[in-house]
Short mmCIF file of C-alpha atoms in Angstrom, two decimals:
data_model
loop_
_atom_site.label_atom_id
_atom_site.label_comp_id
_atom_site.label_asym_id
_atom_site.label_seq_id
_atom_site.Cartn_x
_atom_site.Cartn_y
_atom_site.Cartn_z
CA MET A 26 -29.98 -23.80 12.64
CA PRO A 27 -27.24 -22.62 10.24
CA LYS A 28 -23.60 -22.52 11.25
CA LYS A 29 -22.20 -19.00 11.27
CA TYR A 30 -18.83 -17.89 9.90
CA ALA A 31 -17.14 -14.77 8.65
CA LEU A 32 -15.58 -15.13 5.19
CA ALA A 33 -12.30 -13.74 3.83
CA LEU A 34 -11.91 -13.97 0.04
CA GLY A 35 -8.33 -13.64 -1.13
CA SER A 36 -6.57 -12.09 -4.10
CA GLY A 37 -5.96 -14.09 -7.24
CA GLY A 38 -6.76 -12.19 -10.43
CA GLN A 39 -8.59 -14.26 -13.03
CA LYS A 40 -8.86 -17.13 -10.55
CA GLY A 41 -11.52 -15.14 -8.69
CA PHE A 42 -14.26 -17.14 -10.41
CA VAL A 43 -13.37 -19.91 -7.95
CA HIS A 44 -14.70 -17.73 -5.11
CA ILE A 45 -18.17 -17.91 -6.63
CA GLY A 46 -18.17 -21.68 -6.35
CA VAL A 47 -17.13 -21.36 -2.72
CA LEU A 48 -20.15 -19.14 -2.07
CA LYS A 49 -22.49 -21.57 -3.82
CA ALA A 50 -21.24 -24.45 -1.70
CA LEU A 51 -21.52 -22.47 1.55
CA GLU A 52 -25.13 -21.60 0.76
CA GLU A 53 -25.90 -25.24 0.00
CA LEU A 54 -24.23 -26.28 3.27
CA ASN A 55 -26.56 -23.85 5.10
CA ILE A 56 -23.64 -21.79 6.39
CA GLU A 57 -24.56 -18.21 7.22
CA ILE A 58 -21.95 -15.59 6.33
CA THR A 59 -22.07 -13.02 9.12
CA HIS A 60 -19.35 -10.71 7.75
CA ILE A 61 -17.31 -10.74 4.54
CA SER A 62 -14.02 -9.23 3.36
CA GLY A 63 -12.07 -9.20 0.12
CA SER A 64 -8.72 -8.26 -1.33
CA SER A 65 -8.20 -7.53 -5.02
CA VAL A 66 -10.51 -9.79 -7.09
CA GLY A 67 -11.77 -11.19 -3.79
CA SER A 68 -13.14 -7.74 -3.01
CA VAL A 69 -15.23 -7.75 -6.19
CA VAL A 70 -16.79 -11.14 -5.46
CA ALA A 71 -17.22 -10.30 -1.77
CA GLY A 72 -18.74 -6.92 -2.60
CA LEU A 73 -21.26 -8.43 -5.00
CA TYR A 74 -22.19 -11.12 -2.50
CA ALA A 75 -22.50 -8.59 0.33
CA LEU A 76 -24.78 -6.50 -1.88
CA TYR A 77 -27.08 -9.28 -3.08
CA LYS A 78 -26.57 -12.16 -0.61
CA ASP A 79 -27.23 -14.49 -3.52
CA ALA A 80 -24.47 -16.69 -4.95
CA LYS A 81 -26.55 -17.58 -7.99
CA LYS A 82 -26.93 -13.91 -8.90
CA VAL A 83 -23.18 -13.36 -8.54
CA GLU A 84 -22.61 -16.39 -10.78
CA GLN A 85 -25.00 -15.03 -13.40
CA ILE A 86 -23.15 -11.71 -13.41
CA ALA A 87 -19.79 -13.48 -13.79
CA LEU A 88 -20.93 -15.76 -16.59
CA GLY A 89 -22.37 -12.77 -18.44
CA LEU A 90 -19.10 -10.82 -18.53
CA ASN A 91 -17.66 -10.05 -21.95
CA LYS A 92 -14.23 -11.63 -22.54
CA GLU A 93 -13.11 -8.98 -25.03
CA GLU A 94 -14.11 -6.17 -22.67
CA ILE A 95 -12.04 -7.68 -19.86
CA ASN A 96 -8.98 -8.09 -22.10
CA ASN A 97 -9.40 -4.53 -23.39
CA ILE A 98 -9.49 -3.18 -19.83
CA VAL A 99 -6.11 -4.73 -19.07
CA SER A 100 -4.48 -3.58 -22.32
CA SER A 101 -5.78 -0.01 -21.95
CA TYR A 102 -3.48 0.64 -18.98
CA ALA A 103 -0.22 -0.03 -20.81
CA ASN A 104 2.43 2.56 -19.89
CA LYS A 105 -0.01 4.50 -17.69
CA PHE A 106 0.24 5.21 -13.96
CA SER A 107 -3.12 6.78 -13.14
CA LEU A 108 -6.19 7.15 -15.34
CA ASN A 109 -8.78 8.60 -13.03
CA ASN A 110 -10.27 10.78 -15.77
CA ASN A 111 -10.45 7.81 -18.15
CA ASP A 112 -10.48 4.71 -16.01
CA PRO A 113 -11.86 1.62 -17.81
CA LEU A 114 -11.61 -0.57 -14.71
CA LEU A 115 -13.66 1.91 -12.68
CA PHE A 116 -16.25 2.11 -15.48
CA PHE A 117 -16.43 -1.68 -15.54
CA LEU A 118 -16.98 -1.86 -11.77
CA ASP A 119 -19.63 0.83 -12.07
CA SER A 120 -21.48 -1.45 -14.51
CA LEU A 121 -21.51 -4.16 -11.81
CA VAL A 122 -22.48 -2.21 -8.67
CA HIS A 123 -23.56 1.19 -10.07
CA ASP A 124 -23.85 3.72 -7.22
CA ALA A 125 -24.35 1.18 -4.43
CA THR A 126 -22.70 2.03 -1.13
CA PHE A 127 -21.49 -0.05 1.79
CA ASP A 128 -24.73 0.89 3.55
CA ASP A 129 -26.66 -0.94 0.82
CA CYS A 130 -24.95 -4.23 1.58
CA MET A 131 -26.99 -7.03 3.12
CA ILE A 132 -23.86 -8.44 4.80
CA PRO A 133 -21.26 -6.26 6.58
CA PHE A 134 -18.39 -5.88 4.10
CA VAL A 135 -14.84 -4.56 4.19
CA SER A 136 -12.49 -4.12 1.25
CA VAL A 137 -8.70 -3.84 1.61
CA ALA A 138 -6.25 -1.54 -0.17
CA VAL A 139 -2.78 -0.13 0.53
CA ASP A 140 -2.00 3.59 0.68
CA LEU A 141 1.25 4.34 -1.18
CA ASN A 142 1.59 7.66 0.63
CA THR A 143 1.93 6.00 4.03
CA GLY A 144 2.46 2.30 3.35
CA GLU A 145 -0.54 1.50 5.54
CA LYS A 146 -3.26 -0.98 4.74
CA ILE A 147 -6.69 0.60 4.47
CA PHE A 148 -9.88 -1.14 5.54
CA GLN A 149 -12.62 0.45 3.45
CA ARG A 150 -16.08 0.25 5.03
CA THR A 151 -17.86 3.39 3.82
CA GLY A 152 -18.70 5.19 0.61
CA LEU A 153 -19.31 3.95 -2.91
CA LEU A 154 -18.54 0.28 -3.47
CA LYS A 155 -17.08 0.88 -6.93
CA ASN A 156 -14.35 3.15 -5.54
CA ALA A 157 -13.41 0.67 -2.82
CA LEU A 158 -13.31 -2.20 -5.30
CA ARG A 159 -11.26 -0.17 -7.79
CA ALA A 160 -8.70 0.61 -5.09
CA SER A 161 -8.50 -2.98 -3.90
CA CYS A 162 -8.01 -4.25 -7.48
CA SER A 163 -5.19 -1.84 -8.30
CA VAL A 164 -2.50 -4.36 -9.24
CA SER A 165 0.28 -1.81 -9.50
CA TYR A 166 2.14 -3.19 -12.51
CA LEU A 167 -1.11 -3.50 -14.50
CA PHE A 168 -3.47 -0.74 -13.37
CA GLY A 169 -1.25 1.69 -11.50
CA ALA A 170 -2.58 3.38 -8.37
CA PHE A 171 -6.10 4.67 -7.79
CA GLU A 172 -6.16 8.25 -6.54
CA TYR A 173 -9.03 8.64 -4.09
CA GLU A 174 -9.59 11.03 -1.18
CA ASN A 175 -5.98 12.29 -1.32
CA ARG A 176 -4.58 8.76 -1.26
CA PHE A 177 -2.79 6.67 -3.88
CA LEU A 178 -4.27 3.24 -3.34
CA ILE A 179 -3.04 -0.10 -4.66
CA ASP A 180 -4.02 -3.76 -4.49
CA GLY A 181 -5.07 -4.92 -1.02
CA GLY A 182 -3.24 -8.18 -1.58
CA TYR A 183 0.04 -6.43 -0.83
CA ALA A 184 -1.05 -6.13 2.80
CA ASP A 185 -3.79 -8.74 3.37
CA SER A 186 -3.78 -11.27 0.57
CA VAL A 187 -6.44 -13.25 2.44
CA PRO A 188 -8.06 -10.51 4.56
CA VAL A 189 -8.72 -12.37 7.80
CA ASP A 190 -7.73 -9.39 9.95
CA ALA A 191 -10.05 -7.17 7.93
CA VAL A 192 -13.13 -9.33 8.45
CA LYS A 193 -12.32 -9.64 12.14
CA SER A 194 -12.25 -5.83 12.31
CA LEU A 195 -15.97 -5.93 11.43
CA GLY A 196 -16.69 -8.27 14.30
CA GLY A 197 -16.21 -11.58 12.52
CA ASP A 198 -15.56 -14.45 14.92
CA LYS A 199 -14.86 -17.81 13.29
CA VAL A 200 -13.34 -17.14 9.87
CA ILE A 201 -13.24 -19.14 6.65
CA GLY A 202 -10.18 -18.13 4.64
CA VAL A 203 -10.08 -18.76 0.90
CA CYS A 204 -6.61 -18.68 -0.66
CA LEU A 205 -6.12 -18.58 -4.43
CA GLU A 206 -2.43 -17.70 -4.26
CA SER A 207 0.18 -20.34 -5.08
CA TYR A 208 3.60 -20.33 -6.71
CA PRO A 209 5.03 -22.62 -9.39
CA LYS A 210 7.83 -24.92 -8.28
CA GLU A 211 9.66 -24.34 -11.56
CA THR A 212 10.12 -20.98 -13.23
CA PRO A 213 11.46 -20.04 -16.69
CA GLU A 214 15.20 -19.48 -16.97
CA LYS A 215 14.68 -16.29 -18.95
CA ARG A 216 12.13 -13.62 -18.12
CA SER A 217 11.07 -10.37 -19.70
CA PHE A 218 10.86 -7.23 -17.58
CA LEU A 219 7.06 -7.58 -17.32
CA ASN A 220 7.33 -11.27 -16.43
CA ILE A 221 9.74 -10.42 -13.62
CA GLN A 222 7.29 -7.87 -12.24
CA GLY A 223 4.47 -10.37 -12.47
CA ALA A 224 6.49 -13.09 -10.75
CA THR A 225 7.52 -10.67 -8.00
CA TYR A 226 3.88 -9.80 -7.39
CA LYS A 227 2.92 -13.49 -7.25
CA ALA A 228 5.75 -14.40 -4.89
CA THR A 229 4.90 -11.51 -2.57
CA LEU A 230 1.21 -12.35 -2.39
CA TYR A 231 1.91 -16.06 -2.02
CA ASN A 232 4.00 -15.48 1.09
CA ILE A 233 1.56 -12.95 2.56
CA ALA A 234 -1.32 -15.36 1.91
CA LYS A 235 0.42 -18.19 3.76
CA GLU A 236 0.72 -16.02 6.87
CA ASP A 237 -2.86 -14.75 6.55
CA MET A 238 -4.24 -18.26 6.34
CA ARG A 239 -2.68 -19.20 9.67
CA LYS A 240 -5.27 -16.92 11.29
CA ALA A 241 -8.28 -18.57 9.61
CA ASP A 242 -10.34 -21.18 11.45
CA ILE A 243 -11.36 -22.98 8.25
CA LYS A 244 -8.80 -22.99 5.44
CA ILE A 245 -9.64 -23.55 1.77
CA PHE A 246 -6.62 -23.62 -0.55
CA PHE A 247 -6.49 -23.73 -4.35
CA ASP A 248 -3.31 -24.46 -6.36
CA LEU A 249 -3.96 -22.73 -9.69
CA ASN A 250 -0.67 -20.99 -10.45
CA SER A 251 -0.50 -22.03 -14.13
CA VAL A 252 -3.96 -20.77 -15.10
CA SER A 253 -4.04 -17.98 -17.69
CA VAL A 254 -6.67 -15.27 -18.10
CA ASN A 255 -7.87 -16.79 -21.36
CA ASP A 256 -8.03 -20.28 -19.84
CA VAL A 257 -10.43 -19.05 -17.18
CA LEU A 258 -12.51 -16.78 -19.40
CA GLU A 259 -13.00 -19.60 -21.91
CA ASP A 260 -14.26 -22.00 -19.24
CA ARG A 261 -15.54 -19.95 -16.29
CA GLN A 262 -18.05 -22.55 -15.19
CA ARG A 263 -15.25 -25.07 -14.69
CA TYR A 264 -13.50 -22.80 -12.20
CA ILE A 265 -16.72 -21.94 -10.40
CA ASP A 266 -17.39 -25.67 -10.10
CA LEU A 267 -13.86 -26.24 -8.82
CA GLY A 268 -14.50 -23.80 -5.97
CA TYR A 269 -17.79 -25.51 -5.20
CA THR A 270 -16.32 -29.02 -5.16
CA GLU A 271 -13.32 -28.19 -2.97
CA THR A 272 -15.46 -26.30 -0.46
CA LYS A 273 -17.85 -29.23 -0.15
CA ARG A 274 -14.86 -31.55 0.33
CA VAL A 275 -13.39 -29.40 3.11
CA PHE A 276 -16.65 -29.24 5.05
CA ASN A 277 -17.59 -32.86 4.52
CA ASN A 278 -14.28 -34.23 5.83
#
């Protein structure tokens, strides 16, 4: 009889490929995921897994992504705040989940965002998956806010970097938390304006993630602060395998 856990996949940008390895290991360990949540990139991986309940399929999707397309998505938002009429990230997410809704998911799923109008965290459980994922991935200094249903929504990591509370709101009992956030012990003496914004974002999510992980029953941490987007995209399988190996280690101890 499989062990049952809820799963909270945390924010982490390009490091999100690690989450796929976690899912592969959990399947191999015969662990049933009863509920799943995600913040930022964790919402994309969690949403795909909730939709298909198949780690291998999620891996195939991830390995098939086009590196140039991903880099072009990021660069297209330079000096823009909101691009709802021409939103490359939303188009990209549409190519992954099309018009699937939360009701189509095989596992109960919740995605997290933050409403800039009120400062409140939003647990998204209904509607089109692509809109929920777009909101949760709205790293403010890269993609701006996502305007949806009279809200300006930004990255869920600002409220729940590892969304343990979110998955418990679905009825999750014992929770596995997966944390990709870490912070370098040494930082450059000089920083550009964009680097300062990036470091502020990382420091904020790192501290939020530490508090979130206190609430998880099983804790899986990854220290990957020095990994660049190109590093990961050039060797995605390595990072998927890293997630797999560490998850097996945690459960076999």
